[in-house]
CSV table of C-alpha atoms in Angstrom, one decimal:
chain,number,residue,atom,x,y,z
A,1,UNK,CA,118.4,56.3,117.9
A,2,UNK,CA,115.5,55.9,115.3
A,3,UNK,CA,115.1,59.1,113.9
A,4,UNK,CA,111.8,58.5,112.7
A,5,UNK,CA,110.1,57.4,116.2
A,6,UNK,CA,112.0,60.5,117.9
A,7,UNK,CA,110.3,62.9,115.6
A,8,UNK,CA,106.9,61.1,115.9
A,9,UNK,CA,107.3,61.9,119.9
A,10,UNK,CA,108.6,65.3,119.6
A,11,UNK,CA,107.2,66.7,117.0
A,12,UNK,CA,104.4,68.1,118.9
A,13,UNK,CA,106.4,70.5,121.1
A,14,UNK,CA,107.9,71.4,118.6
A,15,UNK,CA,105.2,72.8,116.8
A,16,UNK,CA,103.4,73.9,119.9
A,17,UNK,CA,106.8,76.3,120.6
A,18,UNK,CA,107.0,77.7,117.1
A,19,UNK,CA,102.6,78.3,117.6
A,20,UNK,CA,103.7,80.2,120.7
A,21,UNK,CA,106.5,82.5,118.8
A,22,UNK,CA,104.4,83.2,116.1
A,23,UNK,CA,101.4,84.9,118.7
A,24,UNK,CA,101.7,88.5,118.2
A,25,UNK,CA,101.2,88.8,122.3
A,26,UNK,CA,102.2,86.9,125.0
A,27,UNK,CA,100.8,86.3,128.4
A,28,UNK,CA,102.9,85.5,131.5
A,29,UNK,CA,101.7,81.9,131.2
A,30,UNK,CA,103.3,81.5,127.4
A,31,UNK,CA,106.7,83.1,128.0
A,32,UNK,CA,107.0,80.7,130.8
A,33,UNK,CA,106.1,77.7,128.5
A,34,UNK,CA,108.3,79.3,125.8
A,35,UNK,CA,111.5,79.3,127.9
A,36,UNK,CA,110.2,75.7,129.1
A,37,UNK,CA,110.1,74.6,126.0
A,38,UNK,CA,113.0,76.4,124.4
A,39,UNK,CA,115.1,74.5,127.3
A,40,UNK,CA,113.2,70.8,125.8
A,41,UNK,CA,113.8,71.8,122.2
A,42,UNK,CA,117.8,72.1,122.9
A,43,UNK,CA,118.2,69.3,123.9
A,44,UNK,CA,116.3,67.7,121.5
A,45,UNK,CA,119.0,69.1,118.9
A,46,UNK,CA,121.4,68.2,121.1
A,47,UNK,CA,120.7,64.6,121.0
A,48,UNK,CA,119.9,64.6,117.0
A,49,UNK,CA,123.6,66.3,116.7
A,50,UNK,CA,125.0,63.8,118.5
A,51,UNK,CA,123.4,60.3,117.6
A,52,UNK,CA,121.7,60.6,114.2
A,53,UNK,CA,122.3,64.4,112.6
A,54,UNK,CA,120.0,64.9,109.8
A,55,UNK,CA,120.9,68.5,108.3
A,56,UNK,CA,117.3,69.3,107.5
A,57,UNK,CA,115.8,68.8,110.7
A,58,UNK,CA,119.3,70.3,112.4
A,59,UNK,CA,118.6,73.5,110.3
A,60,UNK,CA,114.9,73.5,111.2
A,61,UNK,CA,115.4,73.1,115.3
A,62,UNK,CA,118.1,75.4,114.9
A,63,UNK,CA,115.9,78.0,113.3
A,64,UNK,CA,112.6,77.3,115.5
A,65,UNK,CA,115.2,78.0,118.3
A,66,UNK,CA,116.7,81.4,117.0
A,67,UNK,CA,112.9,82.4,116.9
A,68,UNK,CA,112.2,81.2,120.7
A,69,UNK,CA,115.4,83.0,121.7
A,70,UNK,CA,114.4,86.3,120.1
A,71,UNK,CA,110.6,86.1,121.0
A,72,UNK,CA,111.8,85.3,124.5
A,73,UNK,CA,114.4,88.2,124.7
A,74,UNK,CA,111.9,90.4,123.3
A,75,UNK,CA,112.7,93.9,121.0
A,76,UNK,CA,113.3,97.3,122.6
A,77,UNK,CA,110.9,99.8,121.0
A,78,UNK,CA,112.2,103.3,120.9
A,79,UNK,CA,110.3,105.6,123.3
A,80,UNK,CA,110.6,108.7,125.1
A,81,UNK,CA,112.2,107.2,128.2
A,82,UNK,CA,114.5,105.6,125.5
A,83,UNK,CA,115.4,109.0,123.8
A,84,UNK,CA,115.5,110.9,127.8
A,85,UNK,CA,117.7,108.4,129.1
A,86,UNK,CA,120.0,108.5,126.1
A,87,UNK,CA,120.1,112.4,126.4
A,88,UNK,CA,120.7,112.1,129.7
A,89,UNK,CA,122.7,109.4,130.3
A,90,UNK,CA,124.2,107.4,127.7
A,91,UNK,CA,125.2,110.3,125.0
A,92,UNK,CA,127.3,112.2,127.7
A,93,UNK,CA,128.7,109.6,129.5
A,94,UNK,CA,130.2,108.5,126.4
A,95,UNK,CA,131.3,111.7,125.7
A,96,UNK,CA,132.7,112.2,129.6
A,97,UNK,CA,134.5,108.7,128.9
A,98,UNK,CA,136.1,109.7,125.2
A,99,UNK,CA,136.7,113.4,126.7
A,100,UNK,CA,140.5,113.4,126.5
A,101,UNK,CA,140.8,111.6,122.8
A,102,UNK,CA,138.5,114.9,121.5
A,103,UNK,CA,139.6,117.2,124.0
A,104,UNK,CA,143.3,116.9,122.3
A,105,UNK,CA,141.9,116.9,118.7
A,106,UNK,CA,140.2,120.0,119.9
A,107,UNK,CA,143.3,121.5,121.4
A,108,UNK,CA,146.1,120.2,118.8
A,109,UNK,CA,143.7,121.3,115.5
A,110,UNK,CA,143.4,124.7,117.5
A,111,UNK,CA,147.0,125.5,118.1
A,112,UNK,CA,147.3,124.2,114.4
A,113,UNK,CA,145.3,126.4,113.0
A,114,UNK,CA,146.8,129.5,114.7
A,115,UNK,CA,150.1,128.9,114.1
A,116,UNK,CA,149.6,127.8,110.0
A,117,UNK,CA,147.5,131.6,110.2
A,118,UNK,CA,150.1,133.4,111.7
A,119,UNK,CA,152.9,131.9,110.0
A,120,UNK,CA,151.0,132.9,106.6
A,121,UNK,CA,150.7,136.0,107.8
A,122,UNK,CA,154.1,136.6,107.8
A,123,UNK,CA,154.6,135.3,104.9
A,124,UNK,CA,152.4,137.4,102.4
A,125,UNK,CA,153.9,136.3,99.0
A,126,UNK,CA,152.5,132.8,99.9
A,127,UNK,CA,148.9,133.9,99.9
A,128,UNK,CA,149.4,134.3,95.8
A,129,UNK,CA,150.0,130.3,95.7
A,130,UNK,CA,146.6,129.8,96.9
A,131,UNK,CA,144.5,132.4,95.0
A,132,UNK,CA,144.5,135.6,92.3
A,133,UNK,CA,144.3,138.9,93.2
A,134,UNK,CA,141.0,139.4,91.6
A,135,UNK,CA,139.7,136.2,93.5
A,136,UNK,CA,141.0,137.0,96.8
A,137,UNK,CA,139.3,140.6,96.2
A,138,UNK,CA,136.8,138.6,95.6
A,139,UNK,CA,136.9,136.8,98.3
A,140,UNK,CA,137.2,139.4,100.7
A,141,UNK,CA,135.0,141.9,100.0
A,142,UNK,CA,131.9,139.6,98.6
A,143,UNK,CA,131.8,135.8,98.6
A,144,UNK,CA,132.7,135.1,102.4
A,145,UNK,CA,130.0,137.2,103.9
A,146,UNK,CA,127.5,136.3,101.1
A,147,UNK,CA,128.0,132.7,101.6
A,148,UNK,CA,125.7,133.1,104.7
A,149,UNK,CA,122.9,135.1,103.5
A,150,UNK,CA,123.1,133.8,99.4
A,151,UNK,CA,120.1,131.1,100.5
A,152,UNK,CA,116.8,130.8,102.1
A,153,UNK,CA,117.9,130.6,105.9
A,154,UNK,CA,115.8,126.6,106.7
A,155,UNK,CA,117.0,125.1,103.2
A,156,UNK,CA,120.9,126.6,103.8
A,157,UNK,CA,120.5,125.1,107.8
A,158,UNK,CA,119.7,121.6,106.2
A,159,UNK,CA,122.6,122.1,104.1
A,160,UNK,CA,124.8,123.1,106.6
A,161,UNK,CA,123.9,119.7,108.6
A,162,UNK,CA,124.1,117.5,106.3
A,163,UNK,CA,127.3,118.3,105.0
A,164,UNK,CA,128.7,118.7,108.7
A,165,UNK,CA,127.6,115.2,109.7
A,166,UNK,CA,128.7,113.9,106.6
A,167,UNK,CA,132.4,115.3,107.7
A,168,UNK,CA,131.6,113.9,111.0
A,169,UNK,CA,130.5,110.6,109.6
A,170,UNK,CA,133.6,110.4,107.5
A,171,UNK,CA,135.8,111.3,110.7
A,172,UNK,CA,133.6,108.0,112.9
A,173,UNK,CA,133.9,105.4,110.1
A,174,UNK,CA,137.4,105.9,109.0
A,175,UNK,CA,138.8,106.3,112.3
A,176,UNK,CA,139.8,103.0,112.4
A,177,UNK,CA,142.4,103.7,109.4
A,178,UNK,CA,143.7,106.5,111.3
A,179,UNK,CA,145.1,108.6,108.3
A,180,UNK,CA,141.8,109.2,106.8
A,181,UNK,CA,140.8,111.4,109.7
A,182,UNK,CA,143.9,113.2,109.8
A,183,UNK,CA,143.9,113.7,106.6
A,184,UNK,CA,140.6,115.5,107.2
A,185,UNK,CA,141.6,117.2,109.9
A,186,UNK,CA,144.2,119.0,108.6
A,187,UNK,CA,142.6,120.1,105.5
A,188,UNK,CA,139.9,121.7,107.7
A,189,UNK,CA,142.5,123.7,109.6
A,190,UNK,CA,144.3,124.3,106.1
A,191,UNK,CA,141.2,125.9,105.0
A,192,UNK,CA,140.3,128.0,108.1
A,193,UNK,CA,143.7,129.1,108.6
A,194,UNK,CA,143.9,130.4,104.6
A,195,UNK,CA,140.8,131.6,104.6
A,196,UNK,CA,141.3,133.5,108.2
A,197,UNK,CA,144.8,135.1,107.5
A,198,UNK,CA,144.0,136.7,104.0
A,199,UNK,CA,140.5,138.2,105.8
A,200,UNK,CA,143.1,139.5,108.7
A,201,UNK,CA,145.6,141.1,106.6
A,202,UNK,CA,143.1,142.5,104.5
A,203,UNK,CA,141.5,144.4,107.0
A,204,UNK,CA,138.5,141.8,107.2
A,205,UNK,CA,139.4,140.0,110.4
A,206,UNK,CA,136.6,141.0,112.2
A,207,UNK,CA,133.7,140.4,109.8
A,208,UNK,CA,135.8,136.9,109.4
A,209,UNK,CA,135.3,136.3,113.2
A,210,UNK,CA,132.1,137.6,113.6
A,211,UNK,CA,130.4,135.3,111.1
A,212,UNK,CA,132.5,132.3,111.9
A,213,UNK,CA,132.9,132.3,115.6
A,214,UNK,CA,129.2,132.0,116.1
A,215,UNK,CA,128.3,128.6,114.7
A,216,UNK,CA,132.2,127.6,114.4
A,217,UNK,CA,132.7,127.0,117.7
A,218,UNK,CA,129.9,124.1,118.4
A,219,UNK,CA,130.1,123.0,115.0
A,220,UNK,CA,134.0,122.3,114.9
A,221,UNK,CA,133.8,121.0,118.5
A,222,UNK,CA,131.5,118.1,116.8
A,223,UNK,CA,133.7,117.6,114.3
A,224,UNK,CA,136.8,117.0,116.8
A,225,UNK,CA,134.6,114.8,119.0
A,226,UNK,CA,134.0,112.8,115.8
A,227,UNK,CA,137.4,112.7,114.9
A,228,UNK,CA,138.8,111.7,118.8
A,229,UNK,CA,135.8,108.8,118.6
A,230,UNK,CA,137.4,107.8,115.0
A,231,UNK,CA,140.9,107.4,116.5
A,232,UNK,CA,140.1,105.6,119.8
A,233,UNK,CA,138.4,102.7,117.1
A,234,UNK,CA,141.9,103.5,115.8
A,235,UNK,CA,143.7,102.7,119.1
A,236,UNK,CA,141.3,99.9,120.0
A,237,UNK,CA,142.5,98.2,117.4
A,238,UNK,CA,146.3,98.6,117.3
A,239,UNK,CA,145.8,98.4,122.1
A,240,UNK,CA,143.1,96.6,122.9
A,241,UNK,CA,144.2,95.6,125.8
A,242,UNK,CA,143.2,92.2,127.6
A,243,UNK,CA,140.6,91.9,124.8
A,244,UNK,CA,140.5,90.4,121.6
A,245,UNK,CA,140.7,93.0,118.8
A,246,UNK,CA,137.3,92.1,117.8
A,247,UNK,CA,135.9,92.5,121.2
A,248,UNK,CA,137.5,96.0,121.8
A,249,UNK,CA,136.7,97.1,118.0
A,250,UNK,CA,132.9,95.9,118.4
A,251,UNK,CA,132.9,98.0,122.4
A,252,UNK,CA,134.2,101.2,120.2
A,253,UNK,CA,132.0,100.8,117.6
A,254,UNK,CA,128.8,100.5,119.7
A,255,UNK,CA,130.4,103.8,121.7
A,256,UNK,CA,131.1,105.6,118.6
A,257,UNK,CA,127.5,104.8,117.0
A,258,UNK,CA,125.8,106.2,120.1
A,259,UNK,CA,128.0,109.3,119.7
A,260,UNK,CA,127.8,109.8,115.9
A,261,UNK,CA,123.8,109.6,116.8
A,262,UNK,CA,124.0,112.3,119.5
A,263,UNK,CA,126.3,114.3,117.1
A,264,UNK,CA,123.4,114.5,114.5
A,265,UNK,CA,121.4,116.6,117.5
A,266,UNK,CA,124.1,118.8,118.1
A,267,UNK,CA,125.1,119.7,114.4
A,268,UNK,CA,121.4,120.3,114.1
A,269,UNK,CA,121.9,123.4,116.3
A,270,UNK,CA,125.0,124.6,114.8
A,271,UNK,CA,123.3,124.5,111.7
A,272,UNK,CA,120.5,126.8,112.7
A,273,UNK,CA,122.8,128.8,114.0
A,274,UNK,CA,124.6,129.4,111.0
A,275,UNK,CA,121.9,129.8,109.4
A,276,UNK,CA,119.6,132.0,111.2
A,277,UNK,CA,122.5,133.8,113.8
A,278,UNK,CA,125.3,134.1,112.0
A,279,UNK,CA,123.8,136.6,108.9
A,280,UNK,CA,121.3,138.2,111.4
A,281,UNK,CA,121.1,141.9,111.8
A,282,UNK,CA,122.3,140.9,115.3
A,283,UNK,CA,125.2,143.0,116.6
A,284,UNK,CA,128.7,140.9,116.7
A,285,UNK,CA,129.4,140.9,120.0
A,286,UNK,CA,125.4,138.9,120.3
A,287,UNK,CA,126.4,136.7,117.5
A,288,UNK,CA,129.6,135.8,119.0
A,289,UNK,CA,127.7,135.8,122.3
A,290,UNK,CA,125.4,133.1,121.8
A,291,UNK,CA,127.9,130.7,120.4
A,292,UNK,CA,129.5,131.1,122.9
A,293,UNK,CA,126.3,130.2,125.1
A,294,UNK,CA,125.5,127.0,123.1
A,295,UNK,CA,129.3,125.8,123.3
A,296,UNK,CA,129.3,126.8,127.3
A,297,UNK,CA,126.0,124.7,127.3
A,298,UNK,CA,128.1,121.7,125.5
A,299,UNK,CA,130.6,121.4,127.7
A,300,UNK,CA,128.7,122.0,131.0
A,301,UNK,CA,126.6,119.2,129.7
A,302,UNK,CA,129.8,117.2,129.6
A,303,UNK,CA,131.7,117.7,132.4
A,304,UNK,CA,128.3,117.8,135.1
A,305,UNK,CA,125.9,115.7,133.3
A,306,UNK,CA,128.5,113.2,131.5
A,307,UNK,CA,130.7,113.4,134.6
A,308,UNK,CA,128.0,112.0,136.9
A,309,UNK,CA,126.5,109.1,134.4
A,310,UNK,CA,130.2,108.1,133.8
A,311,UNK,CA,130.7,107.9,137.5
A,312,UNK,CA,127.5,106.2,138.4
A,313,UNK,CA,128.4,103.5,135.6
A,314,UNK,CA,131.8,102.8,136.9
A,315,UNK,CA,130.0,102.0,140.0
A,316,UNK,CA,127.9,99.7,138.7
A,317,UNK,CA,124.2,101.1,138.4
A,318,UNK,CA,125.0,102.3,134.2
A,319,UNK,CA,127.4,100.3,132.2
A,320,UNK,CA,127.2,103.2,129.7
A,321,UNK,CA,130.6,103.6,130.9
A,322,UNK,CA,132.4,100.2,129.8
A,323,UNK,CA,130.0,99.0,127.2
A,324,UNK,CA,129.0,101.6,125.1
A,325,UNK,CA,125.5,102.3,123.8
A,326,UNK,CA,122.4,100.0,123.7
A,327,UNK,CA,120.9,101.2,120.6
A,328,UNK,CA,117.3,100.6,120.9
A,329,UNK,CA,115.9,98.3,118.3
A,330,UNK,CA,112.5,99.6,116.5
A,331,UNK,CA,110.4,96.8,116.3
């Protein structure tokens, strides 16, 4: 083939296909031409490739190409449909779908945490391994109930959230390591479960409760469903099944970036909970009362909402199910 007389003929299509995917807006008219010619253009590559390959003009077809595939594909912009259907579909069908990996996280770092309490509550001379008398004085009778009131209620929210989701964030991108996350797990137990038996057998238990189990509850859930996401990337990699590790890794990974984003929402609220609930002038059994709401809300929104856009994927009108998230692009 003379490569010179071939570009002479082609060479205006080509530039007429990288004019159209330059125009900032498209009529019907020019995305037809642009798959028409997008279809000519591959070829033409295909021919150079195979009779005369010249690596500059390979590398410029192959670029003017990319450029007609994107332009053709178009970019998702985010939008409110975007954000409602990812509230209402996506987020808790993913959630429905993980349910038993957090669901045991939830239920093993809860049983955990009871038993390391009550064990150390039995075991009083242990509590002198972990603190001074003066500090667990301290402790008790100032710095855990001043912790919630010691800063302005909005700056200590952002606070709280950021250093939640950064826990949370930890828990998602480790999780394929596996003993990161459990690693992290069981120091947060460790810490709840020293903290909760030397408030208990100093009389405290119920100012320990009262302040914790308001934001705890939604805020620790997170934390578990971060943690189950972590170690289903985890399990995808050491069972994926009929698919390649890479495929079953990059399924996860989409799942568990859809999740982590919906997490950020959710730790939001047990922020301001903590932050504007939990030191209120509110009496405990309110306090308790509406964590107890927002976790009741969280789990009906689960196991009704999730439940039915897991379902409806499975039958084929959502993939959410099987595929993850589609992430919308900003563009």
């Amino acid at each position: 083939m003379d490569l010179d007389a071939f570009v002479a003929a082609h060479r205006g299509e080509w530039e007429r296909l990288d004019e159209l995917t330059g125009q900032r807006r498209l009529t019907g008219a020019d995305a037809d031409e642009i798959l028409d010619r997008y279809q000519r253009v591959a070829t033409h590559l295909s021919m150079i490739r195979s009779t005369a390959p010249d690596a500059s003009l390979v590398g410029y077809l192959s670029m003017l190409l990319a450029r007609a595939r994107s332009r053709s594909a178009g970019t998702r912009t985010l939008s409110w449909s975007d954000a409602g259907r990812f509230a209402a579909v996506s987020f808790p069908a993913a959630l429905y779908r993980m349910r038993w990996w957090w669901l045991t996280v939830l239920v093993v770092n809860v049983v955990l945490a009871f038993v390391i309490g009550w064990w150390l509550l039995d075991h009083p001379r242990v509590e002198s391994s972990f603190a001074t008398p003066q500090e667990i004085d301290q402790l008790v009778n100032d710095d855990f109930a001043s912790y919630y009131s010691e800063y302005a209620a909005t700056s200590f929210a952002l606070h709280v959230w950021t250093n939640n989701f950064w826990l949370a964030a930890l828990c998602v991108a480790l999780g394929v390591f596996c003993l990161p996350v459990v690693f992290l797990l069981v120091t947060n137990v460790l810490n709840v479960a020293v903290v909760g038996s030397i408030m208990v057998r100093h009389g405290r238990g119920d100012l320990f409760f009262g302040l914790i189990l308001p934001h705890g509850m939604l805020e620790l859930t997170c934390v578990f469903v971060a943690a189950g996401v972590g170690l289903r990337l985890f399990w995808a990699w050491v069972s994926p099944g009929p698919r390649s590790r890479v495929r079953a890794l990059a399924a996860e990974g989409r799942a568990a970036l859809g999740v982590s984003l919906g997490l950020v929402v959710l730790l939001l609220v047990s922020g301001l909970i903590e932050a504007f609930v939990t030191p209120s002038g509110l009496p405990t059994w309110a306090r308790i009362g509406i964590g107890l709401l927002a976790e009741g809300a969280f789990f009906a929104y689960v196991f009704t909402l999730g439940r039915w856009a897991h379902h409806r994927g499975e039958t084929g009108d959502l993939a959410e199910a099987e595929r993850g998230f589609d992430v919308p692009v900003a563009g």
